[in-house]
Every structure is written in structure tokens, then in C-alpha cells.
């Protein structure tokens, strides 16, 4: 039995990480048993993220996001846009083979913080790299593994950045200029329009509790559909 890959996407500060953790706890406490009936005992739910879902990925995450990890004497070494793209792709290729595929093959429900759409939004729309090239690279890195469901937490770039900055020190991408973050947000909007079957928009500007309830509703529907497939003779 193949598991399910559920991805959380959005600009920084959209609330992905908060909502992923809340969904994980809800699914583990009651969601799975509510929606999957007799199959519930066989199901477990795990959380992961990109970049950084494997040991190799943790090293890549540090290189990608922490300026301090790339100093030559006292000068930070900038990452060129195509090098950045390839590092995200390397992280993903490792994550797919080492973590996602084996867990899906054993029937698990995976909640993943960011996946292929982030590369299209950040490196494509944000940095301006060629979208066809990025799609090809996503295909190579994933071996064709797509999410079963992507929850896009839609908040405008300004709100997201304000929330992210309230938490403290900004990482390398959070420090990029505001127009960059607006382009990233447009990228997510465009993706949601292009892939309505896979990407569900959630209004991320609402309270944390309201966003959680909206996500619960979608998860209930999707898990129930999955259950009816599993229980077919
Ligand atoms: N990146 C890329 O460029 N290309 C790629 O292919 C991939 C990634 C995969 C790392 O991502 C970076 O990598 C990211 C994109 C890039 N860019 N940056 N920077 P990450 O997921 O590790 O980091 P992040 O996107 O910056 O996540 P984040 O800042 O942690 O945001 P979040 O996960 O969406 O939000 P949060 O941590 O849940 O919440 C942020 C704050 O808002 C926090 O204080 C919450 O308590 C608060 N919050 C949450 N929900 C609400 C609501 N509803 N109302 C009010 N306040 C809220």
C-alpha cells in the first residue's frame, strides 16, 4: 500500500511550520482514526522538510541559509543563483531516495514542509531562472514523485515577512528585497491556478486556530477519499 505525501507551501511567515505541527498532532491524536477506520492501526504519520530532511540535507541547509557557514577569512561567499538551484535540487534528490520513497512505500502519511513548488516560486519567479529548466530539474531530483496534496498557505508577502521578522534574526533569503518576496508570492498564485487538482489554497491571514480548522477539513476529505480507495476489494 502506497502512503500519502502532503506538502505545506507558502512564503516565509505564512504559518507552514506552525500548521504542519498542528496537523501532525491532530492526525496522530484523532484524525487518522476518525478518517481511516479499520486501516488506522496500520497508519503512521511523519513530518519532514526541505531543505534539511536528511543528514546530507542538513549540511546543505546550513550552506544555503546561514551566511556564517560560508566565510572566506571575514568575507561571506555569495551563492550564485544557479548554484543555489542545484543545491536545492541535490537536497531534494537525497530526500526523495533516502526518506520520502521508503516511507511512502511502507504506507506512511508524510507531512513535508516545502517541496518542488518552492523551487519554482523562489528560484523561478523570485530569482528569475528559467521555469522550464527548473521543471526539468525537479523531475530529475524527484524521479517524478509528486505530492498527493499541497496546502498553500496564502498570505501576502508583507504580512509573512512581518511575522517572520518578529521571530528574530533573518536568514539569507529573508533578507532579500521586498520585490523578491512579492515575485515569490506571485509564483505560488500562478502554481495554484495551474494545478488546481493538487494545490489547495488556504487563507493564511486568518487566526492560527481558523487556519488549522480549514486544514483539518481538507485533510478529512482527502483521507476519506483515500480510505474509500483502500477499502475497495
Ligand atoms: N527555499 C528555496 O528557495 N527553494 C526551495 O526549493 C526550497 C526552499 C525547498 C527555508 O525554508 C528557505 O528555503 C525558505 C525558502 C527557501 N526561505 N526563506 N527564508 P523554511 O521553510 O525553513 O523557512 P521559512 O520559509 O523561512 O519558514 P518560516 O519563516 O519558518 O515561516 P513559516 O514556516 O511559514 O511560518 P511559521 O514558522 O509557522 O510562523 C512564523 C511566525 O508567525 C511565528 O512566530 C508564528 O507564531 C506566527 N504565526 C503563524 N501562524 C500565524 C497566524 N495565523 N497568525 C499570526 N501569526 C502566525
Short mmCIF file of C-alpha atoms and ligand atoms in Angstrom, two decimals:
data_model
loop_
_atom_site.label_atom_id
_atom_site.label_comp_id
_atom_site.label_asym_id
_atom_site.label_seq_id
_atom_site.Cartn_x
_atom_site.Cartn_y
_atom_site.Cartn_z
CA UNK A 1 0.00 0.00 0.00
CA UNK A 2 1.41 3.36 -1.08
CA UNK A 3 1.29 6.18 1.53
CA UNK A 4 0.42 9.83 1.05
CA UNK A 5 2.66 12.85 0.53
CA UNK A 6 1.13 16.07 1.86
CA UNK A 7 3.15 19.25 1.36
CA UNK A 8 2.84 22.64 3.11
CA UNK A 9 3.88 25.62 0.98
CA UNK A 10 3.88 29.41 1.16
CA UNK A 11 6.05 32.50 1.58
CA UNK A 12 8.06 32.77 4.79
CA UNK A 13 5.93 33.61 7.76
CA UNK A 14 2.87 32.09 6.07
CA UNK A 15 2.50 29.73 9.05
CA UNK A 16 3.54 26.47 7.31
CA UNK A 17 5.65 25.15 10.12
CA UNK A 18 3.08 26.02 12.79
CA UNK A 19 0.29 24.39 10.79
CA UNK A 20 2.31 21.33 9.85
CA UNK A 21 3.00 20.65 13.55
CA UNK A 22 -0.66 21.19 14.48
CA UNK A 23 -1.79 18.86 11.67
CA UNK A 24 0.74 16.24 12.76
CA UNK A 25 -0.59 16.27 16.32
CA UNK A 26 -4.23 16.26 15.22
CA UNK A 27 -3.66 13.36 12.80
CA UNK A 28 -1.75 11.37 15.42
CA UNK A 29 -4.31 12.05 18.17
CA UNK A 30 -7.56 11.52 16.30
CA UNK A 31 -7.52 12.47 12.59
CA UNK A 32 -6.18 9.16 11.34
CA UNK A 33 -8.57 7.05 13.41
CA UNK A 34 -11.53 9.32 12.52
CA UNK A 35 -10.88 9.12 8.79
CA UNK A 36 -9.24 5.76 8.18
CA UNK A 37 -11.43 3.42 10.22
CA UNK A 38 -10.10 -0.13 10.15
CA UNK A 39 -6.86 0.94 8.45
CA UNK A 40 -5.96 3.41 11.20
CA UNK A 41 -3.83 0.97 13.19
CA UNK A 42 -1.55 0.37 10.22
CA UNK A 43 -1.00 4.09 9.54
CA UNK A 44 1.62 6.34 10.98
CA UNK A 45 2.31 9.98 10.26
CA UNK A 46 5.77 11.55 9.97
CA UNK A 47 6.99 15.10 9.43
CA UNK A 48 9.93 16.26 7.32
CA UNK A 49 11.13 19.34 5.49
CA UNK A 50 13.16 20.73 2.59
CA UNK A 51 15.88 21.70 2.70
CA UNK A 52 17.22 19.55 5.53
CA UNK A 53 15.18 16.33 5.67
CA UNK A 54 18.31 14.10 5.69
CA UNK A 55 21.81 14.32 7.21
CA UNK A 56 23.25 15.46 3.88
CA UNK A 57 20.35 17.89 3.58
CA UNK A 58 21.11 19.42 6.98
CA UNK A 59 24.59 20.33 5.75
CA UNK A 60 23.12 21.77 2.54
CA UNK A 61 20.52 23.73 4.54
CA UNK A 62 23.27 25.30 6.61
CA UNK A 63 25.19 26.29 3.47
CA UNK A 64 22.09 27.66 1.79
CA UNK A 65 20.58 29.63 4.64
CA UNK A 66 23.30 30.61 7.08
CA UNK A 67 25.66 33.27 5.76
CA UNK A 68 28.09 32.45 8.57
CA UNK A 69 28.73 28.94 7.22
CA UNK A 70 30.38 30.28 4.04
CA UNK A 71 33.09 32.67 5.17
CA UNK A 72 36.45 33.07 3.49
CA UNK A 73 38.55 34.94 6.03
CA UNK A 74 35.95 37.53 7.06
CA UNK A 75 34.03 37.87 3.78
CA UNK A 76 30.83 35.86 3.16
CA UNK A 77 30.99 33.89 -0.09
CA UNK A 78 27.85 34.66 -2.13
CA UNK A 79 25.93 31.75 -3.68
CA UNK A 80 25.23 32.24 -7.38
CA UNK A 81 21.61 31.71 -8.43
CA UNK A 82 22.24 28.55 -10.48
CA UNK A 83 24.43 27.11 -7.73
CA UNK A 84 21.57 27.77 -5.27
CA UNK A 85 19.14 25.99 -7.59
CA UNK A 86 21.41 22.95 -7.85
CA UNK A 87 21.93 22.79 -4.08
CA UNK A 88 18.14 22.71 -3.51
CA UNK A 89 17.90 20.01 -6.19
CA UNK A 90 20.66 17.96 -4.53
CA UNK A 91 18.88 18.23 -1.17
CA UNK A 92 15.66 17.03 -2.82
CA UNK A 93 17.23 14.12 -4.72
CA UNK A 94 18.69 12.81 -1.46
CA UNK A 95 15.45 13.40 0.46
CA UNK A 96 13.32 11.60 -2.14
CA UNK A 97 15.53 8.49 -2.21
CA UNK A 98 16.52 8.31 1.43
CA UNK A 99 13.31 9.40 3.14
CA UNK A 100 10.22 10.03 1.00
CA UNK A 101 10.14 6.93 -1.20
CA UNK A 102 10.85 4.37 1.56
CA UNK A 103 8.28 5.93 3.91
CA UNK A 104 5.65 6.10 1.16
CA UNK A 105 6.40 2.50 0.20
CA UNK A 106 5.66 1.44 3.77
CA UNK A 107 2.29 3.20 3.62
CA UNK A 108 3.02 6.24 5.79
CA UNK A 109 1.40 9.66 5.68
CA UNK A 110 4.18 12.21 5.22
CA UNK A 111 3.79 15.90 6.05
CA UNK A 112 6.54 17.82 4.27
CA UNK A 113 7.46 21.48 4.86
CA UNK A 114 8.18 22.71 1.27
CA UNK A 115 8.83 20.70 -1.91
CA UNK A 116 9.06 21.30 -5.67
CA UNK A 117 6.72 24.33 -5.79
CA UNK A 118 9.14 26.27 -3.56
CA UNK A 119 11.84 25.92 -6.21
CA UNK A 120 9.52 27.23 -8.91
CA UNK A 121 8.39 30.13 -6.69
CA UNK A 122 11.80 31.12 -5.22
CA UNK A 123 14.37 30.23 -7.89
CA UNK A 124 11.97 30.66 -10.85
CA UNK A 125 9.74 33.63 -10.01
CA UNK A 126 11.99 35.08 -7.28
CA UNK A 127 15.45 34.77 -8.86
CA UNK A 128 14.20 34.78 -12.46
CA UNK A 129 15.76 31.44 -13.52
CA UNK A 130 14.22 29.61 -16.46
CA UNK A 131 10.97 27.86 -15.43
CA UNK A 132 11.30 25.03 -17.95
CA UNK A 133 14.80 24.28 -16.72
CA UNK A 134 13.54 24.22 -13.11
CA UNK A 135 10.72 21.87 -14.02
CA UNK A 136 13.22 19.52 -15.68
CA UNK A 137 15.46 19.68 -12.65
CA UNK A 138 12.52 18.98 -10.31
CA UNK A 139 11.73 15.97 -12.45
CA UNK A 140 15.32 14.71 -12.18
CA UNK A 141 15.51 15.33 -8.42
CA UNK A 142 12.16 13.69 -7.64
CA UNK A 143 12.23 10.91 -10.24
CA UNK A 144 8.64 12.02 -10.95
CA UNK A 145 7.39 11.83 -7.34
CA UNK A 146 4.64 14.46 -6.95
CA UNK A 147 2.74 15.41 -3.83
CA UNK A 148 -0.73 13.91 -3.38
CA UNK A 149 -1.87 17.19 -1.88
CA UNK A 150 -0.22 20.58 -1.47
CA UNK A 151 -1.65 23.01 1.07
CA UNK A 152 -0.69 26.53 0.02
CA UNK A 153 -0.95 28.98 2.92
CA UNK A 154 -1.75 32.20 1.15
CA UNK A 155 -0.61 35.37 2.93
CA UNK A 156 0.71 38.49 1.26
CA UNK A 157 4.48 38.94 1.31
CA UNK A 158 4.28 41.89 3.71
CA UNK A 159 2.34 40.01 6.39
CA UNK A 160 4.57 36.97 6.03
CA UNK A 161 7.79 38.95 6.37
CA UNK A 162 6.44 40.90 9.33
CA UNK A 163 5.65 37.65 11.12
CA UNK A 164 8.99 36.07 10.20
CA UNK A 165 10.93 39.14 11.38
CA UNK A 166 9.11 39.25 14.70
CA UNK A 167 10.76 35.91 15.45
CA UNK A 168 14.24 37.49 15.37
CA UNK A 169 17.30 37.20 13.10
CA UNK A 170 16.54 36.92 9.37
CA UNK A 171 18.22 34.21 7.27
CA UNK A 172 19.81 34.81 3.86
CA UNK A 173 16.58 34.56 1.86
CA UNK A 174 14.50 36.51 4.36
CA UNK A 175 16.99 39.35 3.86
CA UNK A 176 16.27 39.57 0.10
CA UNK A 177 14.44 42.70 -1.06
CA UNK A 178 10.68 43.08 -0.82
CA UNK A 179 10.11 42.83 -4.60
CA UNK A 180 11.74 39.38 -4.49
CA UNK A 181 9.21 38.19 -1.91
CA UNK A 182 6.33 39.64 -3.94
CA UNK A 183 7.51 37.71 -7.02
CA UNK A 184 7.70 34.53 -4.92
CA UNK A 185 4.11 35.11 -3.77
CA UNK A 186 3.03 35.61 -7.43
CA UNK A 187 4.76 32.31 -8.22
CA UNK A 188 2.63 30.47 -5.67
CA UNK A 189 -0.50 32.16 -7.03
CA UNK A 190 0.35 31.06 -10.55
CA UNK A 191 1.08 27.49 -9.44
CA UNK A 192 -2.25 27.25 -7.61
CA UNK A 193 -4.03 28.39 -10.78
CA UNK A 194 -2.12 25.91 -12.96
CA UNK A 195 -2.54 22.85 -10.69
CA UNK A 196 -5.96 23.12 -9.03
CA UNK A 197 -6.23 19.33 -8.51
CA UNK A 198 -3.06 19.15 -6.48
CA UNK A 199 -2.81 22.57 -4.80
CA UNK A 200 -5.44 23.76 -2.34
CA UNK A 201 -5.37 27.40 -1.26
CA UNK A 202 -5.86 28.12 2.42
CA UNK A 203 -6.37 31.69 3.63
CA UNK A 204 -3.28 32.02 5.83
CA UNK A 205 -4.14 35.54 7.02
CA UNK A 206 -6.75 34.20 9.46
CA UNK A 207 -6.02 33.28 13.07
CA UNK A 208 -3.84 30.25 13.74
CA UNK A 209 -6.89 28.33 15.01
CA UNK A 210 -9.07 29.18 11.98
CA UNK A 211 -6.30 28.15 9.59
CA UNK A 212 -5.92 24.87 11.48
CA UNK A 213 -9.67 24.16 11.25
CA UNK A 214 -9.64 24.87 7.50
CA UNK A 215 -6.73 22.46 7.04
CA UNK A 216 -8.44 19.80 9.17
CA UNK A 217 -11.45 19.98 6.86
CA UNK A 218 -9.35 19.43 3.73
CA UNK A 219 -7.40 16.60 5.37
CA UNK A 220 -10.65 14.91 6.43
CA UNK A 221 -11.92 14.99 2.83
CA UNK A 222 -8.66 13.70 1.34
CA UNK A 223 -8.14 10.94 3.90
CA UNK A 224 -11.73 9.78 3.50
CA UNK A 225 -11.23 9.56 -0.29
CA UNK A 226 -8.04 7.61 0.32
CA UNK A 227 -9.86 5.31 2.75
CA UNK A 228 -12.56 4.51 0.21
CA UNK A 229 -9.84 3.56 -2.29
CA UNK A 230 -8.02 1.40 0.28
CA UNK A 231 -11.17 -0.44 1.30
CA UNK A 232 -12.21 -1.27 -2.28
CA UNK A 233 -11.85 -5.03 -2.87
N1 LIG B 1 13.72 27.51 -0.46
C1 LIG B 1 14.02 27.82 -1.77
O1 LIG B 1 14.43 28.96 -2.06
N2 LIG B 1 13.89 26.87 -2.73
C2 LIG B 1 13.47 25.60 -2.44
O2 LIG B 1 13.37 24.77 -3.34
C3 LIG B 1 13.16 25.29 -1.07
C4 LIG B 1 13.31 26.27 -0.12
C5 LIG B 1 12.71 23.91 -0.72
C6 LIG B 1 13.92 27.73 4.06
O3 LIG B 1 12.61 27.44 4.25
C7 LIG B 1 14.14 28.68 2.91
O4 LIG B 1 14.49 27.93 1.73
C8 LIG B 1 12.93 29.49 2.52
C9 LIG B 1 12.67 29.17 1.06
C10 LIG B 1 13.92 28.53 0.59
N3 LIG B 1 13.24 30.86 2.52
N4 LIG B 1 13.46 31.56 3.44
N5 LIG B 1 13.76 32.30 4.20
P1 LIG B 1 11.97 27.22 5.69
O5 LIG B 1 10.66 26.62 5.41
O6 LIG B 1 12.86 26.50 6.58
O7 LIG B 1 11.90 28.69 6.30
P2 LIG B 1 10.82 29.73 6.02
O8 LIG B 1 10.05 29.62 4.81
O9 LIG B 1 11.57 30.97 6.19
O10 LIG B 1 9.76 29.40 7.11
P3 LIG B 1 9.37 30.29 8.25
O11 LIG B 1 9.89 31.66 8.22
O12 LIG B 1 9.69 29.47 9.44
O13 LIG B 1 7.86 30.52 8.01
P4 LIG B 1 6.60 29.56 8.19
O14 LIG B 1 7.03 28.17 8.46
O15 LIG B 1 5.70 29.78 7.04
O16 LIG B 1 5.88 30.18 9.43
P5 LIG B 1 5.87 29.75 10.99
O17 LIG B 1 7.26 29.47 11.45
O18 LIG B 1 4.86 28.74 11.22
O19 LIG B 1 5.35 31.11 11.59
C11 LIG B 1 6.11 32.28 11.53
C12 LIG B 1 5.68 33.22 12.71
O20 LIG B 1 4.33 33.62 12.51
C13 LIG B 1 5.72 32.52 14.08
O21 LIG B 1 6.12 33.44 15.05
C14 LIG B 1 4.26 32.10 14.30
O22 LIG B 1 3.93 32.01 15.66
C15 LIG B 1 3.50 33.21 13.59
N6 LIG B 1 2.23 32.74 13.03
C16 LIG B 1 1.96 31.55 12.45
N7 LIG B 1 0.68 31.49 12.04
C17 LIG B 1 0.12 32.69 12.34
C18 LIG B 1 -1.20 33.24 12.16
N8 LIG B 1 -2.17 32.54 11.55
N9 LIG B 1 -1.41 34.50 12.58
C19 LIG B 1 -0.40 35.22 13.18
N10 LIG B 1 0.85 34.76 13.41
C20 LIG B 1 1.11 33.50 12.98
#
